[in-house]
Short mmCIF file of C-alpha atoms and ligand atoms in Angstrom, two decimals:
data_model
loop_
_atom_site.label_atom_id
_atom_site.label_comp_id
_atom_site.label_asym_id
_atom_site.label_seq_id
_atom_site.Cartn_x
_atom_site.Cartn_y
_atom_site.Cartn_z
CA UNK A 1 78.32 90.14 295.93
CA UNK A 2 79.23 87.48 298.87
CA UNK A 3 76.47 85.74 300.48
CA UNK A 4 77.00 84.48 304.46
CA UNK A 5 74.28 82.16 305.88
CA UNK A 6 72.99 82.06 309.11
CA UNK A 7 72.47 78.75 309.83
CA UNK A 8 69.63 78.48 312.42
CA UNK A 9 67.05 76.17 311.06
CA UNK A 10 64.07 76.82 310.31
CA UNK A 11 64.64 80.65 311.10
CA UNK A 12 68.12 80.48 308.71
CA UNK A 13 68.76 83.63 306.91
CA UNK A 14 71.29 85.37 304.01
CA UNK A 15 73.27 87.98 304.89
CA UNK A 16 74.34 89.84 301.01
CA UNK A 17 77.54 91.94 301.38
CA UNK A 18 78.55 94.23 298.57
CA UNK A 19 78.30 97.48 296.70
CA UNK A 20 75.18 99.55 295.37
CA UNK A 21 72.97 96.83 296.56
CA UNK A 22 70.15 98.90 297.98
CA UNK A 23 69.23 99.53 294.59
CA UNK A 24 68.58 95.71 293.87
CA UNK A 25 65.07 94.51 293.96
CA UNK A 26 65.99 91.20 293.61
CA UNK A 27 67.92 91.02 296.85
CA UNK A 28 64.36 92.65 298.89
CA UNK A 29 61.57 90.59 296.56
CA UNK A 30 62.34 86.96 297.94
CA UNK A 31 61.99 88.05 301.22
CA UNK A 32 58.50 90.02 300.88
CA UNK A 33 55.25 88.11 301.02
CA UNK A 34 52.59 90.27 302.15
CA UNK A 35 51.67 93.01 299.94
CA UNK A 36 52.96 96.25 302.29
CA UNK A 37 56.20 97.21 303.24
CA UNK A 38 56.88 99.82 305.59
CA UNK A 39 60.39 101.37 305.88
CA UNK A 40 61.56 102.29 308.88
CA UNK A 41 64.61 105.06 309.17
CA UNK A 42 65.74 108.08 310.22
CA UNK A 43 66.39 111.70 309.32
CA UNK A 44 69.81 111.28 308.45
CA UNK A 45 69.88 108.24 306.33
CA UNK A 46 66.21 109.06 304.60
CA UNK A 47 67.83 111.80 302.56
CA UNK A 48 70.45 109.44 301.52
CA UNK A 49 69.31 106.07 300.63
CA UNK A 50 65.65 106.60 301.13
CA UNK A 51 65.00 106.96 297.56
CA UNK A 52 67.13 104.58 296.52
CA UNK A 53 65.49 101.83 298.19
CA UNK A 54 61.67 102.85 297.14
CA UNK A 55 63.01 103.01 293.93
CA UNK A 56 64.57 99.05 294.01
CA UNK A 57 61.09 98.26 295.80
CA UNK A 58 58.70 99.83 293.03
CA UNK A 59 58.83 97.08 290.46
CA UNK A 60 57.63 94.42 293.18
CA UNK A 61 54.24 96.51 293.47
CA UNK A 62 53.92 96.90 296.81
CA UNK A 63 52.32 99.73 299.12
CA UNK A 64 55.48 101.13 300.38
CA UNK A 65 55.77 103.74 303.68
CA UNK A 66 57.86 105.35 305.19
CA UNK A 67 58.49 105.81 309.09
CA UNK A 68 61.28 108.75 309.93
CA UNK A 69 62.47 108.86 313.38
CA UNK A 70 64.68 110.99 315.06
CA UNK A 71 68.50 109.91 314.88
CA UNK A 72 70.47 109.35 317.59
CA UNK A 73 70.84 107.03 321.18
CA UNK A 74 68.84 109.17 322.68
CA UNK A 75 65.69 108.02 320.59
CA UNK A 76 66.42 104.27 321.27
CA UNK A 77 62.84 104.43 323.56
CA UNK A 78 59.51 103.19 323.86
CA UNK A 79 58.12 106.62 322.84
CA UNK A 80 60.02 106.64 319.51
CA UNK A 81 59.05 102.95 319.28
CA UNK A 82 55.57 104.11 319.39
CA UNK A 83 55.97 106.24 316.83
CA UNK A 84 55.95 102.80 314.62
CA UNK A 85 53.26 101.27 316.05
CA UNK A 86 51.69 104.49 315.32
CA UNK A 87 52.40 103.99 311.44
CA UNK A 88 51.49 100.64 311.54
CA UNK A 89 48.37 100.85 312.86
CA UNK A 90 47.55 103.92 310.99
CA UNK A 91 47.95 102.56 307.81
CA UNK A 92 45.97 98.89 308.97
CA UNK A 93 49.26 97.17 308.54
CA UNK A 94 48.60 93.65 308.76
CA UNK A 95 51.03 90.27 309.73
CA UNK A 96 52.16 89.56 306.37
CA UNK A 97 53.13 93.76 306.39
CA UNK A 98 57.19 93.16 305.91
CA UNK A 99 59.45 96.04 308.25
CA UNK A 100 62.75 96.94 306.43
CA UNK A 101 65.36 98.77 308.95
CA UNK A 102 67.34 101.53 307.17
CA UNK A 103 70.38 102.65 308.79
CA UNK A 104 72.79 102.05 311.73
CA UNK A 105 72.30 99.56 315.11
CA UNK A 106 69.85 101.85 316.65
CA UNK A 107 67.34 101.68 313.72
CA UNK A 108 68.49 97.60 313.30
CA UNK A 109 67.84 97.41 316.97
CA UNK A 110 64.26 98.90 317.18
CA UNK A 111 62.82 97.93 314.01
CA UNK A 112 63.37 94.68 315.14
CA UNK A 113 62.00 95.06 318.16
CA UNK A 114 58.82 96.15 316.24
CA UNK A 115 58.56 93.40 314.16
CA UNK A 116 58.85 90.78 317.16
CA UNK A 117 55.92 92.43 318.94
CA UNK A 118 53.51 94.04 315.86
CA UNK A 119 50.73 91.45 316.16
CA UNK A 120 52.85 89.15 318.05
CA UNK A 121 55.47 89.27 315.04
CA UNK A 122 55.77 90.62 311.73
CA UNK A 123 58.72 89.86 309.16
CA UNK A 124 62.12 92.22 308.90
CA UNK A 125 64.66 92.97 306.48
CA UNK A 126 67.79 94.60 308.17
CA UNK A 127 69.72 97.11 305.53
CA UNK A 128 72.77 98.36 307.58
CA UNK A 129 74.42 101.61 306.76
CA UNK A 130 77.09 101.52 309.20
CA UNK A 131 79.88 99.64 309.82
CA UNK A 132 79.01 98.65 312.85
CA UNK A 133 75.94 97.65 312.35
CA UNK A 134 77.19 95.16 309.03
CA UNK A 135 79.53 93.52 310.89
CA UNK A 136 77.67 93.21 314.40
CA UNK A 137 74.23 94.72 315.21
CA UNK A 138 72.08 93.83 312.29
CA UNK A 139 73.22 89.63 312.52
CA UNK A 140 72.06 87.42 315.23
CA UNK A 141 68.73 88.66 316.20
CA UNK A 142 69.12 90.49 319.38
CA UNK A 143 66.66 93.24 319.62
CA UNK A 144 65.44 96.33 321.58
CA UNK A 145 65.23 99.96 323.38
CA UNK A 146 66.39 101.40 326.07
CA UNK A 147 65.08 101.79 329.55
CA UNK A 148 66.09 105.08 331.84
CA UNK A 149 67.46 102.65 334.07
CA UNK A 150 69.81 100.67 331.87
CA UNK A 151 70.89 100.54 328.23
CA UNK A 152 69.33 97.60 325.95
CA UNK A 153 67.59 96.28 328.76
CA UNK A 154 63.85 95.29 327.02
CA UNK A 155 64.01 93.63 324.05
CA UNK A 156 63.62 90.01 322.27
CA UNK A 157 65.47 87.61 320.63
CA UNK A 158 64.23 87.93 316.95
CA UNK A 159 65.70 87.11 313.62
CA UNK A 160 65.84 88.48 310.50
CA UNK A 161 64.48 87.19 306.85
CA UNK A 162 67.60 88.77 305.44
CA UNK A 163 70.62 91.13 306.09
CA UNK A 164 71.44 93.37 302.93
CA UNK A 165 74.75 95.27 303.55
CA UNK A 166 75.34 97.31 301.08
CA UNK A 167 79.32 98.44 301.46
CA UNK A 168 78.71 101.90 299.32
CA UNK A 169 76.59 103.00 302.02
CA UNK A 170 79.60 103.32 304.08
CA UNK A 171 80.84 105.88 302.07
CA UNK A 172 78.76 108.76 303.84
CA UNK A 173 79.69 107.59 307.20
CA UNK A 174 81.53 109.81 309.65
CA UNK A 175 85.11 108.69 310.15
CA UNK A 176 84.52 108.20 313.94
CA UNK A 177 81.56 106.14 312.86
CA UNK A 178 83.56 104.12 310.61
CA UNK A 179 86.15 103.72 313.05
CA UNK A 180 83.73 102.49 316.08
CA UNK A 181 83.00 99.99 313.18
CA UNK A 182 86.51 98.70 312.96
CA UNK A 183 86.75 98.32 316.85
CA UNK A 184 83.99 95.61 316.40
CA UNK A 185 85.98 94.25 313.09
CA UNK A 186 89.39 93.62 315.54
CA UNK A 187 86.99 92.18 318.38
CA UNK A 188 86.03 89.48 315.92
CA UNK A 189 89.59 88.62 314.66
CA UNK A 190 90.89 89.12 318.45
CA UNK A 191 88.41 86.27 319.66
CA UNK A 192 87.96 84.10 316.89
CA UNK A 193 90.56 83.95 314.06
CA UNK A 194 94.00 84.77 314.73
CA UNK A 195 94.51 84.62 310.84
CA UNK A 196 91.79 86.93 310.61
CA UNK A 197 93.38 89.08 312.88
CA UNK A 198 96.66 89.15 310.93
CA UNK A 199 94.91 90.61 308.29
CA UNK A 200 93.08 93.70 309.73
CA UNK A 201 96.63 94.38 311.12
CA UNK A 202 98.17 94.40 307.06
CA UNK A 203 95.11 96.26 306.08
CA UNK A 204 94.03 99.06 308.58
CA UNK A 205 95.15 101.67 306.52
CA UNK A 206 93.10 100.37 304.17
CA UNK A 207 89.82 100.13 306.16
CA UNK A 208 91.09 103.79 307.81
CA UNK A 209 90.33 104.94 304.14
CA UNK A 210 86.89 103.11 303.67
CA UNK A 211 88.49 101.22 300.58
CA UNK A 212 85.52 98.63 299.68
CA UNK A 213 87.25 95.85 298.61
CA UNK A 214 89.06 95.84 301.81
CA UNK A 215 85.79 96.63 303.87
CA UNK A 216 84.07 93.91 301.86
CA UNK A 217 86.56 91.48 303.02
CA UNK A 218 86.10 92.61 306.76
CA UNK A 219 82.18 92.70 306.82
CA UNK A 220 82.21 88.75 305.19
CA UNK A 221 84.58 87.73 307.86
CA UNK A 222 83.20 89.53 311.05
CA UNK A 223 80.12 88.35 309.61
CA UNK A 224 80.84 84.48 309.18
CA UNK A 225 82.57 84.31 312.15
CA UNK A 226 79.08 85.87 314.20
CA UNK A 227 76.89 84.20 312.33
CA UNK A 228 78.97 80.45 313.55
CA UNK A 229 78.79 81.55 317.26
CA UNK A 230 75.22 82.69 317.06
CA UNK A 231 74.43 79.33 314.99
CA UNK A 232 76.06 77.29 317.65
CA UNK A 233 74.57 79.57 320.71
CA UNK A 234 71.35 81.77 319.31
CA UNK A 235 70.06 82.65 322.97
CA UNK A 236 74.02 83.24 324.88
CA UNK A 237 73.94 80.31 326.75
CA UNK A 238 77.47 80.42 326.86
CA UNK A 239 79.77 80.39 323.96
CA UNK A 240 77.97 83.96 322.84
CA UNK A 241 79.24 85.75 325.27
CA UNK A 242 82.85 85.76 324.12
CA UNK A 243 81.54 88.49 321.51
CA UNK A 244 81.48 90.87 324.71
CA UNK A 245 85.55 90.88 324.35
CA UNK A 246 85.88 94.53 325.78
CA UNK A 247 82.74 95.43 326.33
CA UNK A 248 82.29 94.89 330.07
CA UNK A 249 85.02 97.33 330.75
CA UNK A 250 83.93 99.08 327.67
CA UNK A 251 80.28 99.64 329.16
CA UNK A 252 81.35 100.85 331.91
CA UNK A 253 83.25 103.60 330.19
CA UNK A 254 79.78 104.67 328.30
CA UNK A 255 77.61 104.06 331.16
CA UNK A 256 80.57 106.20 333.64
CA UNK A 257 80.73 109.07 331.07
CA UNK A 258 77.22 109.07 330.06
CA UNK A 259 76.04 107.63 327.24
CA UNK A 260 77.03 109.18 323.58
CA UNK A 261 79.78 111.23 325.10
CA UNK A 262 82.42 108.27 323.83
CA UNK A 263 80.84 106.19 320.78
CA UNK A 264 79.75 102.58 321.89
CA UNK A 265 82.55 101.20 319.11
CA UNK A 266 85.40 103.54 320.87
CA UNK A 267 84.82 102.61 324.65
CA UNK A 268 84.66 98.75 323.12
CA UNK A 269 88.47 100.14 321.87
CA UNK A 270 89.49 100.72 324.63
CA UNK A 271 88.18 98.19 326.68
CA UNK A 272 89.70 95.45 324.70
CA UNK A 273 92.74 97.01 325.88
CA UNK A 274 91.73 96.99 329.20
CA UNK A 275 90.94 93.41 328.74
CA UNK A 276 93.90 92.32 327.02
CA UNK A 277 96.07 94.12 330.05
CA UNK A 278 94.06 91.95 332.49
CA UNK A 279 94.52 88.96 330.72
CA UNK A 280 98.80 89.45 331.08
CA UNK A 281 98.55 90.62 334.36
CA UNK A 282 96.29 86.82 335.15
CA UNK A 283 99.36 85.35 332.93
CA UNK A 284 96.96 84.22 329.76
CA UNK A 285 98.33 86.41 327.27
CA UNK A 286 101.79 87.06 326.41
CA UNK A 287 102.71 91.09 326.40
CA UNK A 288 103.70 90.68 322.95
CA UNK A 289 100.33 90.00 321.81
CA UNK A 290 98.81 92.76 323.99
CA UNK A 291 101.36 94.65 322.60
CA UNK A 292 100.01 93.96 319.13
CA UNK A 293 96.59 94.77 320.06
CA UNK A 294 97.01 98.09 321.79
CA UNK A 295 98.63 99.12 318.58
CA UNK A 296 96.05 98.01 316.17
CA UNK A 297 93.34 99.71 318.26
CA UNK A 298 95.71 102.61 318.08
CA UNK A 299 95.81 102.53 314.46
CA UNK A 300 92.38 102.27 313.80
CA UNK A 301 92.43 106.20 315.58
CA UNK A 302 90.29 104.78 318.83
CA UNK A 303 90.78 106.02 321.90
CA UNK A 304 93.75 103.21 324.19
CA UNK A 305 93.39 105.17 327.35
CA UNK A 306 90.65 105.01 329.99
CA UNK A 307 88.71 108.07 331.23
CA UNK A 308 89.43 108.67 334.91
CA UNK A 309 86.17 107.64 336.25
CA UNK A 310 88.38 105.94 339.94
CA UNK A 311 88.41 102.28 340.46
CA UNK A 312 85.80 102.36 342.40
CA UNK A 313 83.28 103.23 340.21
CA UNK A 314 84.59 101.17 337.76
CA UNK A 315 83.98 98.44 339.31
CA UNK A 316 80.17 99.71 340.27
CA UNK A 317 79.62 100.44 336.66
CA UNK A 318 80.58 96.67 335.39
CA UNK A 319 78.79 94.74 338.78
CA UNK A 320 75.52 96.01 336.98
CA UNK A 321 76.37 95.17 333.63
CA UNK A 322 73.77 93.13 331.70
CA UNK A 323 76.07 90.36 331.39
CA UNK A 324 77.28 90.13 335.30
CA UNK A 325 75.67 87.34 337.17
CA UNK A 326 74.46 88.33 341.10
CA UNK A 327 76.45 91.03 341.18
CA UNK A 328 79.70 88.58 339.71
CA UNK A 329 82.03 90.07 337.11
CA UNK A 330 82.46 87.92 334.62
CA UNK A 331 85.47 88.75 332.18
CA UNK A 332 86.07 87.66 328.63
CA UNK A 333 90.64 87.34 328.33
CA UNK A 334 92.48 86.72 326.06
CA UNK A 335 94.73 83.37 326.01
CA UNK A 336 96.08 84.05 322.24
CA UNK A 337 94.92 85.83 319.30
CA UNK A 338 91.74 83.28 319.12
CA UNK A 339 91.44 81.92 322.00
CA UNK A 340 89.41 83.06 325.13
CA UNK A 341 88.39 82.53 328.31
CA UNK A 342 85.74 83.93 330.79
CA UNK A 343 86.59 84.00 334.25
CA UNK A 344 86.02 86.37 337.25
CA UNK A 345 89.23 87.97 338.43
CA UNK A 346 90.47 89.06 341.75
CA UNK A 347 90.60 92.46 343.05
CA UNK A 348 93.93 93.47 343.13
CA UNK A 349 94.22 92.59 339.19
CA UNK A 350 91.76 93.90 338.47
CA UNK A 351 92.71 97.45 340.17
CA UNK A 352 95.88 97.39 338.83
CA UNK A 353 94.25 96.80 335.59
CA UNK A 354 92.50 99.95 336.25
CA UNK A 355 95.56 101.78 337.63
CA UNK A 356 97.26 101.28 334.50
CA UNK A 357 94.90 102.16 332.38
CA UNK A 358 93.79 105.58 332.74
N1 NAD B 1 71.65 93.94 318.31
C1 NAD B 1 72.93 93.75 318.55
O1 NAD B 1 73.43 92.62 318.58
C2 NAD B 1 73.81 94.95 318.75
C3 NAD B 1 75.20 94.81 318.73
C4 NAD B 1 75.99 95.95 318.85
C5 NAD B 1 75.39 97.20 318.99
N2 NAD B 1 74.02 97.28 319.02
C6 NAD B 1 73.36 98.58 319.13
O2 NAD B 1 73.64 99.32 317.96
C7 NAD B 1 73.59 100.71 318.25
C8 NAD B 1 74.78 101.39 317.66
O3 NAD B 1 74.73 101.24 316.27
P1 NAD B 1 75.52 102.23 315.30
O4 NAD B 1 76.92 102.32 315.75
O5 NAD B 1 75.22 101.81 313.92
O6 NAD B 1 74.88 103.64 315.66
P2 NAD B 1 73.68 104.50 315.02
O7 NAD B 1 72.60 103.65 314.56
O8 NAD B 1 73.36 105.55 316.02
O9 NAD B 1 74.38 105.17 313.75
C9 NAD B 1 75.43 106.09 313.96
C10 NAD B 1 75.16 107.42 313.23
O10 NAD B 1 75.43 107.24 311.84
C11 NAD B 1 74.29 107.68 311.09
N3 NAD B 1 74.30 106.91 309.86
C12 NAD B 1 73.86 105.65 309.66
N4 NAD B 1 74.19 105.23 308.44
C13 NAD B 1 74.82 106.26 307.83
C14 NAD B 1 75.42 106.41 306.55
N5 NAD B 1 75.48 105.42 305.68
N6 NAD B 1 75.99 107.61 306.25
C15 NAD B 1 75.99 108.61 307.17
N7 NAD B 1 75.48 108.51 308.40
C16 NAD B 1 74.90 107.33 308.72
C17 NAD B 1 73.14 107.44 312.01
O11 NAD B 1 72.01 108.17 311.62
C18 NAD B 1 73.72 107.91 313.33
O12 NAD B 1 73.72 109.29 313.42
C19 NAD B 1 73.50 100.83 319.76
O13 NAD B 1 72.19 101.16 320.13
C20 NAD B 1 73.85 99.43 320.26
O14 NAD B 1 73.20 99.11 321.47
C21 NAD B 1 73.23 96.19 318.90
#
């Protein structure tokens, strides 16, 4: 096992990476003071780890639940929300009552959200089961649902008392899931560590065929390297936002299509690409290194080309991104394999971007 800390004060927390460790009740009994637990989940990872982790929890004598919700985007909502305020006030939970999220991002994201508002703030264990969620959702405390009007748009910044990322749960994971995963893994090595890139490149095949050791590796990485810009920039002030690499064209690919029609991990693929064209078109990046990433995005089977949605809308679609300031575009380049910059960009660049993309 390889332990990652989160260095944020007073609110500093582990993040354990390795195999079988749901089963561990010495991971989960440090970070449990109250005398309840409640488990929050869904029906497609109960049936698979939901034993598992009552079973690790049953020696430390607590009243353990379980909340099920339904899986999927779609759920991300204040009425599914409910549904654990519901349980929690059901069973009397009180503050010292400890929240453990089991499964992928949207389960991270809500549970989360939970604990930050259940009597003005409960604790939270995060247990990711996907890959994305390892090496990106369940680390750095960003929290929250859904609104009909815009994706992630209520939530709270909230951190966790520990992240336990047990790699064997990967092993169930659809390969498009594990693949959105990887799209996050190359965003990390693409912004941060150009060594770290260097080495997803040598071992894609290997994280193509879930190997753990390999996957291991990636997780600690992705993981140290968000846990230092999140340490140095908890609330995205600035430096935070260069973990969006991708993700303003790749929103607008989601958003454009609908949401769930391309995974959040493939439209982040391809918007890297997107990115990385923009960034040689502006002169930062050489085409060799764009080069380099269109083909590792290719060879971690995500999507390089962008659905026809017209320029137009394109451009609509990232205006009222989260992360666009009055209406401003702000995009995160490339200048080398880690180095960025954010910048707005003018029109014609960024239509030809678009041009060339599709
Ligand atoms: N908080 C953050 O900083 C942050 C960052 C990135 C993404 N997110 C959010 O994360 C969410 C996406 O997370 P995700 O990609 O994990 O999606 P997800 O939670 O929907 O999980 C994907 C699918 O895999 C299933 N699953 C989970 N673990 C499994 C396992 N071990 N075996 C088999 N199936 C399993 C889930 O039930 C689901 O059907 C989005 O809502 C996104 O907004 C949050």
């Amino acid at each position: 096992m390889i332990t990652v800390n989160v260095d944020l004060g007073e609110r500093a927390y582990p993040i354990h990476i390795g195999a079988d460790l749901i089963g561990k009740a010495d991971l989960f009994a440090p970070h449990i003071a109250g005398s309840s637990v409640t488990i929050v989940t869904n029906t497609t990872v109960e049936p698979l780890y939901g034993d598992a982790l009552r079973r690790a929890l049953a020696p430390l004598g607590k009243n353990v639940s379980t909340v099920v919700l339904p899986d999927g985007e779609a759920y991300k909502n204040w009425e599914t929300l409910n549904l654990i305020f519901d349980a929690l006030l059901g069973a009397r939970a009180d503050r010292k009552t400890t929240l453990i999220a089991l499964g992928g991002g949207v389960i991270g994201d809500m549970t989360g959200f939970a604990a930050a508002s259940y009597m003005r703030g409960v604790p939270f264990i995060q247990v990711p089961t996907t890959l994305l969620s390892q090496v990106d959702s369940s680390v750095g405390g960003k929290t929250g649902i859904n609104h009909p009007l815009g994706k992630n748009m209520i939530g709270a910044f909230y951190q966790p008392q520990a992240v336990i990322a047990d790699i064997g749960a990967l092993r169930t994971l659809p390969p498009r899931e594990l693949a959105a995963g990887i799209a996050e893994v190359i965003k990390t090595g693409a912004i941060a560590d150009a060594s770290f890139f260097d080495w997803i490149e040598a071992n894609i095949d290997a994280l193509n065929r879930c190997e753990p050791l390999a996957l291991a590796e990636a997780v600690k990485r992705s993981c140290e390297i968000k846990a230092s810009v999140v340490a140095a920039d908890e609330r995205e002030g600035g430096l935070r936002a260069i973990l969006n690499f991708g993700h303003t064209f790749g929103h607008a690919i989601e958003a454009g299509l609908g949401y769930g029609e391309w995974l959040h991990g493939e439209a982040v693929g391809c918007g890297m690409v997107m990115a990385a064209d923009l960034s040689v078109r502006l002169g930062h990046l050489d085409d060799a290194a764009r080069a380099r990433l269109v083909a590792l995005v290719k060879a971690a089977h995500l999507p390089t080309r962008a659905p026809a949605l017209g320029a137009a809308r394109y451009v609509d679609l990232m205006r009222v991104d989260k992360k666009a300031e009055a209406g401003e575009i702000k995009f995160i380049l490339l200048k080398r394999f880690g180095e960025t910059l954010i910048t707005r960009a003018p029109d014609d660049a960024v239509n030809a971007t678009l041009a060339a993309s599709v």
